[in-house]
Coordinates of C-alpha atoms in Angstrom, one line a residue:
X2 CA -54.3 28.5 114.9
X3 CA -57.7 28.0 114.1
X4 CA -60.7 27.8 111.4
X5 CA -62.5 30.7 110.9
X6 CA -66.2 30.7 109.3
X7 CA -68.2 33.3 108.3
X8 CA -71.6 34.0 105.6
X9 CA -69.8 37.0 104.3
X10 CA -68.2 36.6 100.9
X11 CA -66.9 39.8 100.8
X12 CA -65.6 39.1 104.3
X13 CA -63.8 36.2 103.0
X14 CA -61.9 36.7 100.0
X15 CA -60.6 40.2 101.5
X16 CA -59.0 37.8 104.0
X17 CA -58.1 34.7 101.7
X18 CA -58.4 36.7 98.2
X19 CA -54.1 36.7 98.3
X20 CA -54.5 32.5 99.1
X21 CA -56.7 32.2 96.6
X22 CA -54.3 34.0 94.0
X23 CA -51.3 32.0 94.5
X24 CA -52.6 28.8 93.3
X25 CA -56.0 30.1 91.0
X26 CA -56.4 27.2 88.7
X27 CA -56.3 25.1 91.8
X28 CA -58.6 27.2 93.7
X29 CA -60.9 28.1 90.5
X30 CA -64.1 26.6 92.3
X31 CA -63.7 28.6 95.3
X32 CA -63.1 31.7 92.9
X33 CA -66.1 31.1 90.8
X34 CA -68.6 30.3 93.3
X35 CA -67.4 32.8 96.3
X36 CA -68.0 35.5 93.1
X37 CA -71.1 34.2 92.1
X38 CA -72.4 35.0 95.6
X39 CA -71.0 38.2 95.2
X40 CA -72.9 39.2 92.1
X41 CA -76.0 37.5 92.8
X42 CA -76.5 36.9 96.8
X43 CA -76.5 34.3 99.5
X44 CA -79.1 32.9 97.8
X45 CA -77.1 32.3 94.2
X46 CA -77.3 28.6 94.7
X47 CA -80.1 28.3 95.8
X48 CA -82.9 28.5 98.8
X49 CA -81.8 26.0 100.8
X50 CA -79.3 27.9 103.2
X51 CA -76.6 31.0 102.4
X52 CA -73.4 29.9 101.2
X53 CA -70.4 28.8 103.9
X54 CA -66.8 30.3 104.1
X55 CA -64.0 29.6 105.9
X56 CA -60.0 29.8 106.1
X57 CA -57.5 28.7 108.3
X58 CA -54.1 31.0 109.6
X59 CA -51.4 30.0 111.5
X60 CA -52.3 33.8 114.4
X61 CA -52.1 36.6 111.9
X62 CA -50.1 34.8 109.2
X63 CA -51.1 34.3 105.6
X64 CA -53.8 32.2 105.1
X65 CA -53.1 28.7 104.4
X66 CA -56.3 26.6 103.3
X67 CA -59.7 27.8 102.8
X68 CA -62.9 25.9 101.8
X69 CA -66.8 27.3 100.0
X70 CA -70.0 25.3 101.0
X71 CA -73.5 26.3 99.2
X72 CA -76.0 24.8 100.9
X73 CA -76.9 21.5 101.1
X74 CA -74.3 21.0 98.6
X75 CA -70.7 19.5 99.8
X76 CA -67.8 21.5 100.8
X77 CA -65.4 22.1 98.3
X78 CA -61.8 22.4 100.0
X79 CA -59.3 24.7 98.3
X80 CA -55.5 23.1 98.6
X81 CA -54.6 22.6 101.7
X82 CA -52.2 19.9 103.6
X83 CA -54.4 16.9 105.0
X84 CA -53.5 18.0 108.5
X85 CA -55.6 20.9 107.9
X86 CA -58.2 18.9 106.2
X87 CA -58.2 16.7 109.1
X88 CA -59.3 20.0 111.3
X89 CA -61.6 21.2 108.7
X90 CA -63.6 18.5 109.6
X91 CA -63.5 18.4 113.2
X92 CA -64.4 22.1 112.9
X93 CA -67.3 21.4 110.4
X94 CA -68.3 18.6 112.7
X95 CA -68.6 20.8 116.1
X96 CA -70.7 23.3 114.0
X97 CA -73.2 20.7 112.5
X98 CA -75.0 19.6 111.3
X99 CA -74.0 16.6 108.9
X100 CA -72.2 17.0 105.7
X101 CA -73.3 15.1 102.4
X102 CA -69.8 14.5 101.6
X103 CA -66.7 16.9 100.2
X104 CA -64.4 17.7 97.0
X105 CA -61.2 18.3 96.9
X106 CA -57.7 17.4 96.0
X107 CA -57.3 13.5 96.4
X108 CA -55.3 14.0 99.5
X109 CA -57.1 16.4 101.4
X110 CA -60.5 14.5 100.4
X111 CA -59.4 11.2 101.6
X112 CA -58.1 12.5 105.3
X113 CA -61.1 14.7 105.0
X114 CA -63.6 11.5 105.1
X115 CA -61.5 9.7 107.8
X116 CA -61.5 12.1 110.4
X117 CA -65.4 12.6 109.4
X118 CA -66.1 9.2 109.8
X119 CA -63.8 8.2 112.5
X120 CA -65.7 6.5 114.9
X121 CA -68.2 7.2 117.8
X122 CA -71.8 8.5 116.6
X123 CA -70.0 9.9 113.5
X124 CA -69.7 6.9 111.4
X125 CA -71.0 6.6 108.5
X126 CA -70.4 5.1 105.2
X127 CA -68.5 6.7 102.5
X128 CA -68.8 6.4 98.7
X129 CA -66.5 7.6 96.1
X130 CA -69.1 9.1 94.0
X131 CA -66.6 10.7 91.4
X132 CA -63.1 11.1 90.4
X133 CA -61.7 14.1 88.8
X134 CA -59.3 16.1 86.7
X135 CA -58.7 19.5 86.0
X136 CA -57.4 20.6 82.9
X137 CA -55.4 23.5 81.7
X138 CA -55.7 24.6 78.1
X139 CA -52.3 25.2 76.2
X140 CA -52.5 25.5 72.8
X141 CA -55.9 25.7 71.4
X142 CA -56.2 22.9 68.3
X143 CA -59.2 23.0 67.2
X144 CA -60.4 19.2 65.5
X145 CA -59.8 18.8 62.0
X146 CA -62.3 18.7 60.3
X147 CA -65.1 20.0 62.2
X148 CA -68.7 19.0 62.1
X149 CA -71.3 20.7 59.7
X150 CA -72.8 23.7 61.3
X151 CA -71.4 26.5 63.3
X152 CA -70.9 28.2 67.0
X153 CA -72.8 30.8 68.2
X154 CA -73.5 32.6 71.0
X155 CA -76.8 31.9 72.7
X156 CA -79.7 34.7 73.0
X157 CA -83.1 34.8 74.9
X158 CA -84.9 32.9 72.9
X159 CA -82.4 29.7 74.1
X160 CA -83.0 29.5 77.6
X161 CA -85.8 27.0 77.8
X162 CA -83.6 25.0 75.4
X163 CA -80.7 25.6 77.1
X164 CA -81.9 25.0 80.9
X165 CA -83.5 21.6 79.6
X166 CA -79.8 20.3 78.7
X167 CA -78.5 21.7 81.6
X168 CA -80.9 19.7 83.7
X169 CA -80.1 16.6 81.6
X170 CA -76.2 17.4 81.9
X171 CA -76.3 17.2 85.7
X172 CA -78.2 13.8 85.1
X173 CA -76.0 12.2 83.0
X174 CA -73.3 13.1 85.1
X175 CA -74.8 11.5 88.3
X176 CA -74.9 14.8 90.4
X177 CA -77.4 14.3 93.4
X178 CA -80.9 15.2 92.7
X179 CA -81.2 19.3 93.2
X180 CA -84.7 20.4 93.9
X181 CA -83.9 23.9 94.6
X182 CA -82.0 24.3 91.4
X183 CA -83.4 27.0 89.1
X184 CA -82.0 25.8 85.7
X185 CA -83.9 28.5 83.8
X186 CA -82.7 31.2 86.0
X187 CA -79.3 29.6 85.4
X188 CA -79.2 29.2 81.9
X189 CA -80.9 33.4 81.7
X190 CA -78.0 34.1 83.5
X191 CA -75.1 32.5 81.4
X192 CA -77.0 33.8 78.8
X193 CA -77.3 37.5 80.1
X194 CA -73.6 37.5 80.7
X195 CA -73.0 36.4 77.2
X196 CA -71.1 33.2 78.8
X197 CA -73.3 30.6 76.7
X198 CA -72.7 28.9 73.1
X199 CA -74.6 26.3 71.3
X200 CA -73.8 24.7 67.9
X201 CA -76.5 24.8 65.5
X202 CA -76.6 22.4 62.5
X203 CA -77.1 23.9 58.8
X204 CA -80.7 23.6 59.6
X205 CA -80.5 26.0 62.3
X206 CA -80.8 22.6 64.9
X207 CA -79.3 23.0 68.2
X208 CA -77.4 20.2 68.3
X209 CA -74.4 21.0 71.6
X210 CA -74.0 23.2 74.4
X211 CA -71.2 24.7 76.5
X212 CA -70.4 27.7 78.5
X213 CA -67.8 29.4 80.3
X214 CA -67.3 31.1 83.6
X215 CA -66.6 34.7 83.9
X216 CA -62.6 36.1 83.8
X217 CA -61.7 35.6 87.5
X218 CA -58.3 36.1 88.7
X219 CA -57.0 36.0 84.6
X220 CA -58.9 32.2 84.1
X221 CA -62.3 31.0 83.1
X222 CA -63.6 27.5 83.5
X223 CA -65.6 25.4 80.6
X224 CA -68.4 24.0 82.1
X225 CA -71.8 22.6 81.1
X226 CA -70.6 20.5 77.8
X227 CA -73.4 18.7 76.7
X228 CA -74.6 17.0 73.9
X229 CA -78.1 15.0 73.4
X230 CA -77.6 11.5 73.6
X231 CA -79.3 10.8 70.0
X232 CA -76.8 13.0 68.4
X233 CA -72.7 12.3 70.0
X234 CA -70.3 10.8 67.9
X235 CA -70.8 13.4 65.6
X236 CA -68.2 16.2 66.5
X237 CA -70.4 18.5 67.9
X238 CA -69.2 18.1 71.3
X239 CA -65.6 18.9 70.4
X240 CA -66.9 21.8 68.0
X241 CA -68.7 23.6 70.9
X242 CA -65.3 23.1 73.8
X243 CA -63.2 24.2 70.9
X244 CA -65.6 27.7 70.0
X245 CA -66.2 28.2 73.9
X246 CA -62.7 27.5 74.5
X247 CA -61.9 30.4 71.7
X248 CA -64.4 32.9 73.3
X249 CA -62.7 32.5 76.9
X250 CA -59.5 33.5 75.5
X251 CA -61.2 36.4 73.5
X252 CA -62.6 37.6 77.1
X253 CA -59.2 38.0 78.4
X254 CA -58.7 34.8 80.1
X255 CA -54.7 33.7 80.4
X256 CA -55.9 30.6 81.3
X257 CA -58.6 28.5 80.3
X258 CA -59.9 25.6 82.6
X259 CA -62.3 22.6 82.7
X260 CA -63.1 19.2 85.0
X261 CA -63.8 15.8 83.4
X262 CA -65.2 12.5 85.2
X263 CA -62.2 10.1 85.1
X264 CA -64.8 7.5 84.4
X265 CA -65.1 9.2 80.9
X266 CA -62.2 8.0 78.3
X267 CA -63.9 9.5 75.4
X268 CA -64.0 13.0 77.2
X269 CA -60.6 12.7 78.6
X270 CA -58.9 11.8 75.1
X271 CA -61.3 14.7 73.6
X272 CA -60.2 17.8 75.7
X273 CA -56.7 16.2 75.3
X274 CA -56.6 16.3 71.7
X275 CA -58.0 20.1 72.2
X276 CA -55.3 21.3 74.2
X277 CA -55.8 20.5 77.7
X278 CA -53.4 19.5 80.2
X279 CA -54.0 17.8 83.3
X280 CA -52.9 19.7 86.2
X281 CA -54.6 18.0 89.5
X282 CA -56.8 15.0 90.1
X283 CA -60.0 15.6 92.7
X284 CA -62.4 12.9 94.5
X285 CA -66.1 13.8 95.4
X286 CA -66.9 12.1 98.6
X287 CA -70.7 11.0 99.4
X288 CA -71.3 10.2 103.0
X289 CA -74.0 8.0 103.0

């Protein structure tokens, strides 16, 4: 009954790829990021370290909890009892070296920080950096009426546009400085895979962005929805979910997925009025 680790993706989701499929939309981060180190290397995230697996068994039972690190990002801990979050981090602690902080369910967060700070040369101080909810589309209602201008899907000639947002998009959201982020390499990529949408005014103005993430396990995950701060309150930003939304469920995807920042009314009542469903609520932990 014990944790075991390992810098082999494909290692991992052989072992964990049957955990990992009986709860997807509650294990979609560990899904997406575990297959984007498939497709593009330990070195996906960037050059900072390869990325960190690990799942927990009871001997040669099924696997019960499982977690994804990129390096020097967080963990992010699939679902999984806070007993075993508790052990995660006792494991994670005896390995080193120190964590930034973790995401995960509210539960399994909150007993993760406490046995990580518990005392002894381990303590530190902890800050609740971000609250979140996942979302489940239902049934797709697009707003009525929608902005001037149109969704399209973005080509070549978009990434330098499209890596600037994102760069802005992890600022406005208050994500930790990333140095070793390659947003251009990012946004060719979502590009390449044809996973990235803008909405262009009448003048041919980008005006929004979004993407989603590729069909994993029947789902795909909205991501990246950004919109300049000079031009919200306009409807773009509920356009651009809406049309990105549409082009998941054109891919294949039986469900369609996204996070939002609790802190964010106008998002949350937005997605709502979309479609989404809430299905779990997540903390992101700093350790400071």
């Amino acid at each position: 009954m014990t944790w075991h680790l390992t810098e082999d993706v494909e290692e991992f989701r052989r072992v964990a790829d049957g955990y990992l499929a009986r709860d997807p939309a509650r294990s979609t981060a560990l899904l997406t990021m575990s297959e984007m180190v498939r497709r593009h290397g330990p070195q996906a995230y960037g050059d900072a370290g390869p990325a960190r697996f690990g799942w927990w068994r009871d001997g040669g039972g099924a696997v019960e909890a499982a977690f994804v690190q990129t390096q020097p990002r967080r963990p992010l801990l699939g679902p999984m009892p806070e007993n075993l979050a508790r052990s995660l981090a006792r494991e994670l602690r005896a390995v080193g070296p120190g964590l930034s902080g973790v995401r995960a369910a509210d539960g399994a967060a909150k007993a993760f920080a406490d046995e990580w700070t518990g005392g002894g040369d381990w303590r530190v101080d902890v800050r609740l950096r971000l609250r979140l909810r996942l979302f489940r589309l239902g049934e797709l209602t697009p707003q009525e009426p929608a902005p001037s201008g149109r969704a399209r899907q973005a080509g070549a000639e978009d990434i330098a546009h499209a890596a600037a947002w994102m760069k802005s998009f992890v600022a406005d959201i208050g994500a930790p400085s990333d140095a070793d982020h390659d947003y251009t390499e990012n946004a060719a990529r979502r590009i390449a895979d044809g996973l990235l949408y803008l909405w262009e005014e009448t003048d041919g103005r980008p005006v929004s962005m979004a993407a989603h993430s590729p069909l994993i396990a029947g789902q795909s995950r909205v991501a990246s929805v950004y919109t300049p701060a000079g031009l919200r309150g306009r409807g773009y930003a509920g356009a651009i979910t809406a049309a990105v939304s549409r082009a998941a469920l054109d891919a294949g995807a039986e469900h369609v997925l996204l996070f939002t920042d609790l802190a964010n009314p106008t998002s949350n009542a937005l997605y709502q009025r979309l479609g989404y469903r809430p299905v779990a609520d997540y903390l992101d932990v700093e350790f400071t």
